[in-house]
mmCIF file of C-alpha atoms and ligand atoms in Angstrom:
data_model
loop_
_atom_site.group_PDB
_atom_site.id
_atom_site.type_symbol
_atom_site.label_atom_id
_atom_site.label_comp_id
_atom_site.label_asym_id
_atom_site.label_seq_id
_atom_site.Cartn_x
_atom_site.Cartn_y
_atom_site.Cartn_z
ATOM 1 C CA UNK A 1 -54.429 -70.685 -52.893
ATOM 2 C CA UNK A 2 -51.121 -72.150 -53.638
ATOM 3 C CA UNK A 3 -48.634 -72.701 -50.641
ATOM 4 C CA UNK A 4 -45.522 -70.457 -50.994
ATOM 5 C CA UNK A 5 -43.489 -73.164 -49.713
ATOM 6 C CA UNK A 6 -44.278 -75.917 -52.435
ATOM 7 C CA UNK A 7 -43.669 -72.887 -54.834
ATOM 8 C CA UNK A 8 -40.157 -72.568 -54.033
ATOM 9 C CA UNK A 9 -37.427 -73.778 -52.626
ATOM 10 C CA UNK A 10 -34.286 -71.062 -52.676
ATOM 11 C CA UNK A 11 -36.089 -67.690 -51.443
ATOM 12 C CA UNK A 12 -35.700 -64.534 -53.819
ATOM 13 C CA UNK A 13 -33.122 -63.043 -51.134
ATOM 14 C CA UNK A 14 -30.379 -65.621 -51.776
ATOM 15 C CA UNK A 15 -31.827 -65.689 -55.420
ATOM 16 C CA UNK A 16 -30.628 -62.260 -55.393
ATOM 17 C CA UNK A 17 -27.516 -63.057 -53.589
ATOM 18 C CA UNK A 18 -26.909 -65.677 -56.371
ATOM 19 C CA UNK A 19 -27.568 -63.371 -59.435
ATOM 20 C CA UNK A 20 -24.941 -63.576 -62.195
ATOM 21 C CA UNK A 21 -23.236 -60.305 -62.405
ATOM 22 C CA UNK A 22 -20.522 -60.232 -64.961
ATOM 23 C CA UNK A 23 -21.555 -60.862 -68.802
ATOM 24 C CA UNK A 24 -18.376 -64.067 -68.854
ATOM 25 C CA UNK A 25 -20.226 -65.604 -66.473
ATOM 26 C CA UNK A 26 -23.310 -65.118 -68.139
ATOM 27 C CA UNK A 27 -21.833 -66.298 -71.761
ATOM 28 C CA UNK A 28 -20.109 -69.444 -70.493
ATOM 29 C CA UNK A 29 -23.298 -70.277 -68.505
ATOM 30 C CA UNK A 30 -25.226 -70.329 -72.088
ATOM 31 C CA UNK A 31 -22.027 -71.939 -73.921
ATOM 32 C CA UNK A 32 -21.804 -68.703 -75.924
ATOM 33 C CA UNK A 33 -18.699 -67.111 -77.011
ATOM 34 C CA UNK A 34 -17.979 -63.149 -75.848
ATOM 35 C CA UNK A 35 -16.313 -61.986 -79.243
ATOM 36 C CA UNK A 36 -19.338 -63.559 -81.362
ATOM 37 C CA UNK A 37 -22.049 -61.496 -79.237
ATOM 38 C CA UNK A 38 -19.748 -58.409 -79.127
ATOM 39 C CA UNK A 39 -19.991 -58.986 -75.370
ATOM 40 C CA UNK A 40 -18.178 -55.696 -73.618
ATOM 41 C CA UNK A 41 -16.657 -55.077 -70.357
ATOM 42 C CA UNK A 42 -16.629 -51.432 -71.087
ATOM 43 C CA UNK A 43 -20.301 -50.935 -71.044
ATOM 44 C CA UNK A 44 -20.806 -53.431 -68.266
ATOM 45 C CA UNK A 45 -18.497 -51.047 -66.373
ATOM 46 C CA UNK A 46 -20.586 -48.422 -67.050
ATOM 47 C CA UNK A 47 -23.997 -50.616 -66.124
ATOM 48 C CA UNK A 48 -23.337 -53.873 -64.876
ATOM 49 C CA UNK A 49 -24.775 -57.306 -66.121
ATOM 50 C CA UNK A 50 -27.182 -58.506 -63.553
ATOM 51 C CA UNK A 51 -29.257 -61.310 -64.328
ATOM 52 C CA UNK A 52 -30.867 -63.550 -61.986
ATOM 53 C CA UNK A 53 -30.911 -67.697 -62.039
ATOM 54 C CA UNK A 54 -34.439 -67.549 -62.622
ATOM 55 C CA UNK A 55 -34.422 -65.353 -65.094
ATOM 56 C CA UNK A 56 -30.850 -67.334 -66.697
ATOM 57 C CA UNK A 57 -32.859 -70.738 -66.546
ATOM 58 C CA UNK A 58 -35.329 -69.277 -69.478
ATOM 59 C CA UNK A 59 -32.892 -68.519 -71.745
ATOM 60 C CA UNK A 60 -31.989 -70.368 -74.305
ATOM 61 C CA UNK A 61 -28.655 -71.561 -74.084
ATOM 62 C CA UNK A 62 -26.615 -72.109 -77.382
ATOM 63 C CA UNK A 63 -28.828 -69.361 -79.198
ATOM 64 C CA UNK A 64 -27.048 -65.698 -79.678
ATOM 65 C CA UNK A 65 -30.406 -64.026 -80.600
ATOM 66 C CA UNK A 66 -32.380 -64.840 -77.371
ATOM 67 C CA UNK A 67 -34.785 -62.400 -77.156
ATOM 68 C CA UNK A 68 -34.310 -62.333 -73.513
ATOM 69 C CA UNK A 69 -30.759 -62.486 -73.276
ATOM 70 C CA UNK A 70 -30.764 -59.309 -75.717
ATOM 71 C CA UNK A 71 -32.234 -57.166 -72.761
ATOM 72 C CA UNK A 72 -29.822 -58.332 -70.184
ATOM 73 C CA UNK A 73 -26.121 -58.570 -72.083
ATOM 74 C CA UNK A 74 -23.808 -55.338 -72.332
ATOM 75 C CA UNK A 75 -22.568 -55.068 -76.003
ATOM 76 C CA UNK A 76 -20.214 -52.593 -77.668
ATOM 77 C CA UNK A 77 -22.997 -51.090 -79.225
ATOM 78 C CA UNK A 78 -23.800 -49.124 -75.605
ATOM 79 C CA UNK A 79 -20.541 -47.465 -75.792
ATOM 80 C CA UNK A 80 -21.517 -45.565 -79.397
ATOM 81 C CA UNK A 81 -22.406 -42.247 -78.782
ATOM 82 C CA UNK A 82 -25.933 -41.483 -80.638
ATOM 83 C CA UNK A 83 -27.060 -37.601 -81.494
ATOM 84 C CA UNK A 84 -30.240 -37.472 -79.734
ATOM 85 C CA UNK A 85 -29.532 -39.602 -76.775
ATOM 86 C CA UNK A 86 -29.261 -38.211 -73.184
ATOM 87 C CA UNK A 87 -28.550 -39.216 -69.612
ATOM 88 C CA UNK A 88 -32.603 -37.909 -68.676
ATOM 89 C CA UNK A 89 -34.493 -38.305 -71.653
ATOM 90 C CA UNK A 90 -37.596 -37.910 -69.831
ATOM 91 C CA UNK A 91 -36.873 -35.606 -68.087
ATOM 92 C CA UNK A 92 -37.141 -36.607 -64.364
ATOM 93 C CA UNK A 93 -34.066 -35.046 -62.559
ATOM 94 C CA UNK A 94 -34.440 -31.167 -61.655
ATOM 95 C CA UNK A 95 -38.003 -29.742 -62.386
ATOM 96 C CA UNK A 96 -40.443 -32.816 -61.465
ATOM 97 C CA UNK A 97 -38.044 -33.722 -58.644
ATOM 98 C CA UNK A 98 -40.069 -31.966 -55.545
ATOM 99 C CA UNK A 99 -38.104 -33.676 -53.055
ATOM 100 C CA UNK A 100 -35.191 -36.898 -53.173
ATOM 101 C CA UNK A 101 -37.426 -39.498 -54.510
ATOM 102 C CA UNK A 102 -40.360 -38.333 -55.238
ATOM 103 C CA UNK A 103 -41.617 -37.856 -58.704
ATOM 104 C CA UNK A 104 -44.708 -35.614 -59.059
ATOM 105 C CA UNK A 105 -45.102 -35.347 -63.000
ATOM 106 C CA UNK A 106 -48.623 -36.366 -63.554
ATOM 107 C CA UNK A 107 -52.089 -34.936 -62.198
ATOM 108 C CA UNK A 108 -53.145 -36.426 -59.164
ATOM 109 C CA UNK A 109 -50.107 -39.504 -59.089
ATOM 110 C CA UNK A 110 -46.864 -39.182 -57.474
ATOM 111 C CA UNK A 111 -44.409 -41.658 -57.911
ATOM 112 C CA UNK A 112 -41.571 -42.924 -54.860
ATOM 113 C CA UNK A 113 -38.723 -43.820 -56.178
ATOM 114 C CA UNK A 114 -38.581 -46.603 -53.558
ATOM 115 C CA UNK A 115 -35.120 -48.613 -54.197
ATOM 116 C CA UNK A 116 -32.031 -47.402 -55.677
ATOM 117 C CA UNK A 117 -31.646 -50.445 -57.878
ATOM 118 C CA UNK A 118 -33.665 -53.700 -59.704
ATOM 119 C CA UNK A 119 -33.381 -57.266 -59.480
ATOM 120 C CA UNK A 120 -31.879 -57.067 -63.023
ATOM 121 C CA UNK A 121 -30.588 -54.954 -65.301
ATOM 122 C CA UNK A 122 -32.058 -54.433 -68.404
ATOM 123 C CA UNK A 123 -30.016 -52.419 -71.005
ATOM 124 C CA UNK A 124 -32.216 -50.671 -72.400
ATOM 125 C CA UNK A 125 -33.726 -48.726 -68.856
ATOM 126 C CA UNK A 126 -34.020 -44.902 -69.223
ATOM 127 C CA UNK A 127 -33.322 -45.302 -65.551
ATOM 128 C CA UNK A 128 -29.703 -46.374 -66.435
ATOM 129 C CA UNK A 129 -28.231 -43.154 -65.504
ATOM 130 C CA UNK A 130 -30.693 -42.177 -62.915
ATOM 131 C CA UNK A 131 -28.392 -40.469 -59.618
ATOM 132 C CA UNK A 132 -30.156 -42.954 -57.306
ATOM 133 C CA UNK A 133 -27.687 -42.258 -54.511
ATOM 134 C CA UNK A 134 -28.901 -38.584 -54.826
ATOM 135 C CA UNK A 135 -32.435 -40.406 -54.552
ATOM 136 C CA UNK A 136 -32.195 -42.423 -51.546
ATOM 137 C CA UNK A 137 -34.167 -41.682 -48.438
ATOM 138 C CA UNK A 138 -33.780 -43.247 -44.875
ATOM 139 C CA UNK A 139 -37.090 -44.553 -43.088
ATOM 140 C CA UNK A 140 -37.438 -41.085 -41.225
ATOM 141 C CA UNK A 141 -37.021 -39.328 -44.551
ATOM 142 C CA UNK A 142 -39.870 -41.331 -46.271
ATOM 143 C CA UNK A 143 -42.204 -40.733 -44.086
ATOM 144 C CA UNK A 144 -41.372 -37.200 -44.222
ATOM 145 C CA UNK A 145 -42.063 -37.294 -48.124
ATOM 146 C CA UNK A 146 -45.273 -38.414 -47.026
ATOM 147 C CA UNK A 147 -46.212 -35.485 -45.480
ATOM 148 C CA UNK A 148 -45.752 -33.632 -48.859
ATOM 149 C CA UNK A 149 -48.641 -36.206 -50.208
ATOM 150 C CA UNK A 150 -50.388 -35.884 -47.363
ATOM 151 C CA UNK A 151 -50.854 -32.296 -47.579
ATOM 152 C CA UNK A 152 -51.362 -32.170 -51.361
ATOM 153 C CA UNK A 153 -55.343 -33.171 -51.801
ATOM 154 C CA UNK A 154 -55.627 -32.971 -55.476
ATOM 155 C CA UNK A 155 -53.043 -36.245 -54.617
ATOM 156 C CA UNK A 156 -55.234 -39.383 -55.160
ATOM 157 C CA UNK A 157 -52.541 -42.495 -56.491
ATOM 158 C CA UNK A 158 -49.331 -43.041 -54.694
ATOM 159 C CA UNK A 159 -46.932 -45.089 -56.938
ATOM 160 C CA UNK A 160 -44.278 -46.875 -55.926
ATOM 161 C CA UNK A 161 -41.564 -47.270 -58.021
ATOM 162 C CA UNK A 162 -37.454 -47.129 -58.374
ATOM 163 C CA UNK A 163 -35.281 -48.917 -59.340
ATOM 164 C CA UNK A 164 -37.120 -51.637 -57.948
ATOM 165 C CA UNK A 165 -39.716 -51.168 -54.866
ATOM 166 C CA UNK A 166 -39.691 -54.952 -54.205
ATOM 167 C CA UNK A 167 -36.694 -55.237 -53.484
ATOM 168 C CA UNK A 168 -37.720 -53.632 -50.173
ATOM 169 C CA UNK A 169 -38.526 -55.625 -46.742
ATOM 170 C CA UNK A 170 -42.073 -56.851 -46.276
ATOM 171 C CA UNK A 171 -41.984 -54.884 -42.762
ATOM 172 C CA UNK A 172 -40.875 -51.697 -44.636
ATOM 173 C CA UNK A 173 -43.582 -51.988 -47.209
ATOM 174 C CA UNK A 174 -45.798 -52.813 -44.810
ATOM 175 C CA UNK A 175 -45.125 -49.709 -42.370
ATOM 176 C CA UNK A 176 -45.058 -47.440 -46.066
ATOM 177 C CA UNK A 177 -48.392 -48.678 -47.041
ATOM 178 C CA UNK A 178 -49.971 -48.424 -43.642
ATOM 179 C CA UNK A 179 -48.983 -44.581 -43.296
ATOM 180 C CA UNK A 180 -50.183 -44.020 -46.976
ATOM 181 C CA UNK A 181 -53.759 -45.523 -46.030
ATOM 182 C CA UNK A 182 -53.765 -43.167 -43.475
ATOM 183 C CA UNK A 183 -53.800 -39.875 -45.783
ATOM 184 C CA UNK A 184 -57.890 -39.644 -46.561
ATOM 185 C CA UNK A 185 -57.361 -38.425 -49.890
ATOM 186 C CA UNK A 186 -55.153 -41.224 -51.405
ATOM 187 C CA UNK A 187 -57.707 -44.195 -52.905
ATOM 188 C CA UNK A 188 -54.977 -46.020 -55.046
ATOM 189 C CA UNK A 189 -51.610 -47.433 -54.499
ATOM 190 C CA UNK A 190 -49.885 -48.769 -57.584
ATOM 191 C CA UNK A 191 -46.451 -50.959 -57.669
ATOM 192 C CA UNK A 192 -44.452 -50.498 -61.168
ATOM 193 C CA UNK A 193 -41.804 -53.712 -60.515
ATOM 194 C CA UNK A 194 -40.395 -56.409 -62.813
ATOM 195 C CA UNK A 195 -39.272 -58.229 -59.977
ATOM 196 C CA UNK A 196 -42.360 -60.946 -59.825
ATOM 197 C CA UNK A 197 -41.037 -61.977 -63.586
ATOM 198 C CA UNK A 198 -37.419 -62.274 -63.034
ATOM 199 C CA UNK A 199 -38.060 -63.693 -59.210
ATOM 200 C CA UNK A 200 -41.026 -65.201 -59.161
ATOM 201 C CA UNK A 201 -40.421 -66.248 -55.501
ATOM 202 C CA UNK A 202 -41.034 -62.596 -54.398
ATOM 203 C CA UNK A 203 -44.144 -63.123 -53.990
ATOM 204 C CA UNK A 204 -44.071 -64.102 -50.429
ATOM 205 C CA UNK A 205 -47.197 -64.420 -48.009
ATOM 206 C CA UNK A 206 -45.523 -61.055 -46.364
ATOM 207 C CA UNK A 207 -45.213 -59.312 -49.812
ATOM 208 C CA UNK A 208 -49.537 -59.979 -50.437
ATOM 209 C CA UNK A 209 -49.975 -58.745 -46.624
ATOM 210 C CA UNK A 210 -48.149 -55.889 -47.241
ATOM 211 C CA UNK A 211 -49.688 -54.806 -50.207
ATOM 212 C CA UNK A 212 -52.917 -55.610 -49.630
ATOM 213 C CA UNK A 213 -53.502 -55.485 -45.766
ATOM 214 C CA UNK A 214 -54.935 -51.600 -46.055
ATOM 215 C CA UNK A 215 -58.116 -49.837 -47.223
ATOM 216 C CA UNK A 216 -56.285 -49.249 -50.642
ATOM 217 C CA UNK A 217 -56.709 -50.723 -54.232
ATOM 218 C CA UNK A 218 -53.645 -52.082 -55.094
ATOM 219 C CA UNK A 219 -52.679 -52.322 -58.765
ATOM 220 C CA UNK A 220 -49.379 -53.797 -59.706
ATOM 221 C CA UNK A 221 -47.593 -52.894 -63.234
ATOM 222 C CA UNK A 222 -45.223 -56.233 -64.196
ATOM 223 C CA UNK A 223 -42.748 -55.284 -66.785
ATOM 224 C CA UNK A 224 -42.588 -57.556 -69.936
ATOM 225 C CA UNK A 225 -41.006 -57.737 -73.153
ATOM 226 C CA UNK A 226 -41.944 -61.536 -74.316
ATOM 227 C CA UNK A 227 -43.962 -64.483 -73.604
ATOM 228 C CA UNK A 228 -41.006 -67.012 -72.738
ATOM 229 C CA UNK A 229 -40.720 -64.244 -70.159
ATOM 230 C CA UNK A 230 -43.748 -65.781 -68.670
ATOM 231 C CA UNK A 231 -42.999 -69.451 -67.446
ATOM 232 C CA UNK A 232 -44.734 -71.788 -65.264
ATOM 233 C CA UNK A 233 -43.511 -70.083 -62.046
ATOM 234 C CA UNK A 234 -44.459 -66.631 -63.335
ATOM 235 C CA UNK A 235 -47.903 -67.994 -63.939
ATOM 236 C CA UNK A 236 -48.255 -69.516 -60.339
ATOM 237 C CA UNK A 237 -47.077 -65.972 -58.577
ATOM 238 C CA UNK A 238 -49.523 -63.745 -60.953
ATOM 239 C CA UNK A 239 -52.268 -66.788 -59.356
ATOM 240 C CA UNK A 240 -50.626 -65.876 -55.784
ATOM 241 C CA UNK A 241 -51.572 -62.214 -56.541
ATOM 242 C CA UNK A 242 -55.249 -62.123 -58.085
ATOM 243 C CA UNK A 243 -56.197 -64.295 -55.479
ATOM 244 C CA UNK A 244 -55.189 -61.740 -53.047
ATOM 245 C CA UNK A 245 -56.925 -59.137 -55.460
ATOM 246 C CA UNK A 246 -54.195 -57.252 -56.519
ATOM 247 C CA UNK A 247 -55.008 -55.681 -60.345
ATOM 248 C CA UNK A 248 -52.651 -56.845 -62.732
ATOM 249 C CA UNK A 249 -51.651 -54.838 -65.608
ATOM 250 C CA UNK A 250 -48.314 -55.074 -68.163
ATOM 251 C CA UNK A 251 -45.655 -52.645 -69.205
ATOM 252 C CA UNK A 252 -43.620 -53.320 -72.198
ATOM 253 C CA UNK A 253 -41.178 -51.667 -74.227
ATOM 254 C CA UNK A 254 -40.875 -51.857 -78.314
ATOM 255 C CA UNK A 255 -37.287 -53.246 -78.037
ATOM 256 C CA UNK A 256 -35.433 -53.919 -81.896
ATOM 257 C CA UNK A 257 -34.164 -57.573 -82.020
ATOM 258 C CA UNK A 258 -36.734 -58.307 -79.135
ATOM 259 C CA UNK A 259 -40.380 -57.674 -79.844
ATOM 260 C CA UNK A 260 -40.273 -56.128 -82.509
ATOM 261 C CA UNK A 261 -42.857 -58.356 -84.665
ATOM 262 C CA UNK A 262 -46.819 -58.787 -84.538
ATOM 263 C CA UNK A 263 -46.369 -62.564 -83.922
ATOM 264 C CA UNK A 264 -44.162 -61.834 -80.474
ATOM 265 C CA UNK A 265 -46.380 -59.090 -79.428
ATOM 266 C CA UNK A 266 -49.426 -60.800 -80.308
ATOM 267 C CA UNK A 267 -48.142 -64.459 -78.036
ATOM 268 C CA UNK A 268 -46.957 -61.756 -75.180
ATOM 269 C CA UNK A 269 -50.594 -60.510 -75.182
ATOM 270 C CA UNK A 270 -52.086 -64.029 -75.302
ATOM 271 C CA UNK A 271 -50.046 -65.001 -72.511
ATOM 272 C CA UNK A 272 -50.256 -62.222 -70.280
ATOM 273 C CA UNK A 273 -54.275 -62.435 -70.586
ATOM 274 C CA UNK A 274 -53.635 -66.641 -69.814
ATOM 275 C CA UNK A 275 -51.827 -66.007 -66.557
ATOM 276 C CA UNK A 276 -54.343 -62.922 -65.695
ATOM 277 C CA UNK A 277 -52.204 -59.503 -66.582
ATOM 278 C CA UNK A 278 -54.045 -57.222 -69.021
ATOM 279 C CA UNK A 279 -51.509 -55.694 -71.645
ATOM 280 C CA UNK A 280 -51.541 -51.890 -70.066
ATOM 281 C CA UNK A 281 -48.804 -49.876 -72.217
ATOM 282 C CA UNK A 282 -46.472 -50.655 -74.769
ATOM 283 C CA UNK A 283 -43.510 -47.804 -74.729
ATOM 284 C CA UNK A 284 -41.547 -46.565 -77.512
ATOM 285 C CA UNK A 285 -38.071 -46.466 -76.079
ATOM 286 C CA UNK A 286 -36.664 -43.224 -74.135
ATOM 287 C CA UNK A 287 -33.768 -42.032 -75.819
ATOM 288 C CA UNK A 288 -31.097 -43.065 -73.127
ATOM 289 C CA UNK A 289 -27.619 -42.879 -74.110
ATOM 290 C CA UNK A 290 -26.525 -46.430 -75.020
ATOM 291 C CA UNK A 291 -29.693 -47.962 -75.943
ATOM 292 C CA UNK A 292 -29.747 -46.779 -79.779
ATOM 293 C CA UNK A 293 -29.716 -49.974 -80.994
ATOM 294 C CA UNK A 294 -32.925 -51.040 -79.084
ATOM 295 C CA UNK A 295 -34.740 -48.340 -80.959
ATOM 296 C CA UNK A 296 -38.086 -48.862 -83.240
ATOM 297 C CA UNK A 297 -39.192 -45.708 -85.564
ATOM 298 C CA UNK A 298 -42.432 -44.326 -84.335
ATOM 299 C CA UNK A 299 -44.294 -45.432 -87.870
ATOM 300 C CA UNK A 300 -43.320 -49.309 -87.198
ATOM 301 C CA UNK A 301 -44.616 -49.214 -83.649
ATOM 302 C CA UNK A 302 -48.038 -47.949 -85.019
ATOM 303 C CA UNK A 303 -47.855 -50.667 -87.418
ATOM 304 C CA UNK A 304 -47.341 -52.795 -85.232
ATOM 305 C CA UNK A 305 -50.408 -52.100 -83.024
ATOM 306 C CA UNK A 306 -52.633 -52.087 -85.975
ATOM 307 C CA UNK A 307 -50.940 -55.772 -86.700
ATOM 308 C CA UNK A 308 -52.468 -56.332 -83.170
ATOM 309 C CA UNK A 309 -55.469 -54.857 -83.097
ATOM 310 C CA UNK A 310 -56.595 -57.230 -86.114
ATOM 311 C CA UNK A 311 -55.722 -60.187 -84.646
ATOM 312 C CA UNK A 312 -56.992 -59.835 -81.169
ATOM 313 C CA UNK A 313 -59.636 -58.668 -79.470
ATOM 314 C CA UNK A 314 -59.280 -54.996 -78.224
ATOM 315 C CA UNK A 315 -58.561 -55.868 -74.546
ATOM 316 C CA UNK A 316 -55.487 -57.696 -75.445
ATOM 317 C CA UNK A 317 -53.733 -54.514 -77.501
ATOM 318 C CA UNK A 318 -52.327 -51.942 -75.415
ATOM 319 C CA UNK A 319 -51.652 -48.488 -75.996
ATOM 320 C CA UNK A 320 -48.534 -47.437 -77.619
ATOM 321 C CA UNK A 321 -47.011 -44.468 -75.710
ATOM 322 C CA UNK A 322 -44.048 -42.390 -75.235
ATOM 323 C CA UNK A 323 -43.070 -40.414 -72.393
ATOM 324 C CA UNK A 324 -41.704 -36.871 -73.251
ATOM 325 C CA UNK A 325 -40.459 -34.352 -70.903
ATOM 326 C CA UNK A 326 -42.746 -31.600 -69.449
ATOM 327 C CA UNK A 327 -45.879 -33.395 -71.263
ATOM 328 C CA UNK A 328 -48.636 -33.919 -69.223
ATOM 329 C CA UNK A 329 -49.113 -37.445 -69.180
ATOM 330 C CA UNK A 330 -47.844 -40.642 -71.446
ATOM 331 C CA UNK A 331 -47.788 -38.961 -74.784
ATOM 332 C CA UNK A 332 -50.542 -41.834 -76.814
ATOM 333 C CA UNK A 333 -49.241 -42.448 -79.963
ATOM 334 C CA UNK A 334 -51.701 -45.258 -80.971
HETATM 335 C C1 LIG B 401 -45.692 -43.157 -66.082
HETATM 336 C C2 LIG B 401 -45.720 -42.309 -64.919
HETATM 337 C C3 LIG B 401 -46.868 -42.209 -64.126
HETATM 338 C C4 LIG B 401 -48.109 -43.015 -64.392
HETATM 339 O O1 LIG B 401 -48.721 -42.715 -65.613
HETATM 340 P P1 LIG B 401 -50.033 -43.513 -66.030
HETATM 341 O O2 LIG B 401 -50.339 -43.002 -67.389
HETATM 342 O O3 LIG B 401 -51.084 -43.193 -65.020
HETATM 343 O O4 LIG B 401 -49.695 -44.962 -66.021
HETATM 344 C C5 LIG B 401 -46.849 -41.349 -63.053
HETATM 345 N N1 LIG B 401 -45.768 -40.603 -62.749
HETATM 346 C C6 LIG B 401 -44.649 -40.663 -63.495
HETATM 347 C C7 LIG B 401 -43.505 -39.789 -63.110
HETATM 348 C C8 LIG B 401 -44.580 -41.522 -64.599
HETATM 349 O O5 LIG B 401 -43.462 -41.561 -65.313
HETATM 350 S S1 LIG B 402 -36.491 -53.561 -64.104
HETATM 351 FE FE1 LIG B 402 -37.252 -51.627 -64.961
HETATM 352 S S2 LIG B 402 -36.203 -50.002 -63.781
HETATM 353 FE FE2 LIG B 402 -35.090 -51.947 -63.457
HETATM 354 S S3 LIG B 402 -33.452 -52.008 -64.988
HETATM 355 FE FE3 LIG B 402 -35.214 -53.083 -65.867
HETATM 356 S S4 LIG B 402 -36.329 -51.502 -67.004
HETATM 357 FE FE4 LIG B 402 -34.953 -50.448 -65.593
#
């Protein structure tokens, strides 16, 4: 196993603290000018820029049409106002809301929404709107919310999810997944988070304790959108967390301008499967007011996935889904 400490020197905390949260910042830092990207304060106002120096240090500075800086820089075209495009397009506040922060949507899986916020902030999150602060439960509450898994046996998955759920404690985790193991009927505990690609460094010896220290499975869903995504240090903390036999699967999201091409999607599978992640879904895009522009018709996703599924072997293609309101599970679409 690799040492954390010859991993890393600045710990994801103060890499946090450290984060670059205002898009001039962000620009200058990649000697890129505002007006040319249509960089605007408006929409950062209404979701700020938040990108992290490990994340920053992959971009490519000089070049307008990073695919990475794409996902993390507010432009004017947020502020256009789309028919079709909501505040919930999935439909997660009222009706599948059984109590603050807990998502029960699916058969037998209830997701926590765990942290009110992410590590970064990618434009195109349906989450973008989500009332977190109606959403945000104290210790005593949360284990409270447990009770209502606890006495729900047709309950057998807990996910944890938010925002973010690593960007809480080690010692919170820890207590959260220790009174989970405890409810007989649970058998899997699943972590949706992005954070071990944009701070790689959160993998800590306390984070693989946590996570791992019970009776439960523990499957972890990374969230990426491209294979320069994936560096060296990525690699190293997806090693950290098969050798502590977590399951590692990908998310991804068909994002225009991004990933939009078989090549891309083909290198993101390639790598994933190199550094140990099987490719799990790829999304179409939830209609979330301000992310228009991010959007890939249905019939070019599909072709897309056949592009895939002739050039790799059928492991390395995921499923192309879409998540629509009072459906019972990821609608597949290919
Ligand atoms: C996506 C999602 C799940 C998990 O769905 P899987 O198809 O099992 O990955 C569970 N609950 C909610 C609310 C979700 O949005
Ligand atoms: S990490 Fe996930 S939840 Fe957070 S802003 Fe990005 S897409 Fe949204």
């Amino acid at each position: 196993m690799i040492p954390q400490t010859e991993l890393h020197i600045c710990d994801w905390r103060s890499e946090l603290r450290h984060a670059v949260s205002d898009g001039e910042t962000l620009l200058a830092r990649l000697q890129l000018n505002p007006e040319q990207l249509g960089y605007s304060a408006l929409a950062a106002r209404d979701f700020p820029v938040l990108v992290p120096r490990p994340y920053l240090q992959r971009i490519t500075p000089g070049d307008p049409d990073d695919p990475l800086l794409r996902q993390v820089l507010a432009t004017g075209q947020e502020t256009l106002v789309e028919p079709g495009y909501s505040d919930d397009p999935v439909g997660e506040t009222g009706a599948t809301i059984q109590r603050p922060g807990v998502i029960q949507k699916y058969r037998g899986r209830v997701l926590l929404i765990l942290a009110g916020g992410c590590a970064i902030n990618c434009r195109y999150c349906f989450r973008r709107h989500f009332p977190y602060q109606e959403n945000r439960n104290s210790r005593q509450e949360w284990l409270q919310a447990l009770e209502h898994v606890a006495a729900d046996t047709s309950i057998t998955e807990v996910i944890l999810s938010g925002g973010d759920p690593l960007l809480v404690a080690d010692a919170a985790l820890a207590e959260l997944v220790a009174t989970i193991a405890a409810i007989p009927h649970v058998r899997r505990l699943r972590v949706h988070t992005r954070l071990p690609v944009v701070i790689p460094q959160r993998v800590t010896d306390g984070l693989l304790q946590a996570l791992t220290g019970s009776r439960l499975r523990c499957v972890m869903v990374i969230h990426s959108n491209h294979a320069r995504e994936l560096d060296a240090s990525v690699a190293q903390a997806m090693q950290r967390l098969r050798e502590a036999d977590v399951e590692l699967l990908n998310q991804s999201v068909l994002l225009a301008g991004v990933n939009n091409h078989a090549a891309t999607l083909v290198n993101l599978s390639e790598r994933l499967f190199e550094i140990g992640v099987r490719p799990y879904y790829l999304h179409l895009l939830d209609k979330v007011r301000g992310a228009a522009h991010f959007d890939v018709p249905q019939a070019e996703g599909i072709a897309l996935i056949d592009a895939m599924a002739t050039e790799l072997p059928g492991y390395l293609v995921p499923r192309l889904v879409h998540e629509e309101a009072g459906q019972p599970g990821k609608t597949r679409i290919a």
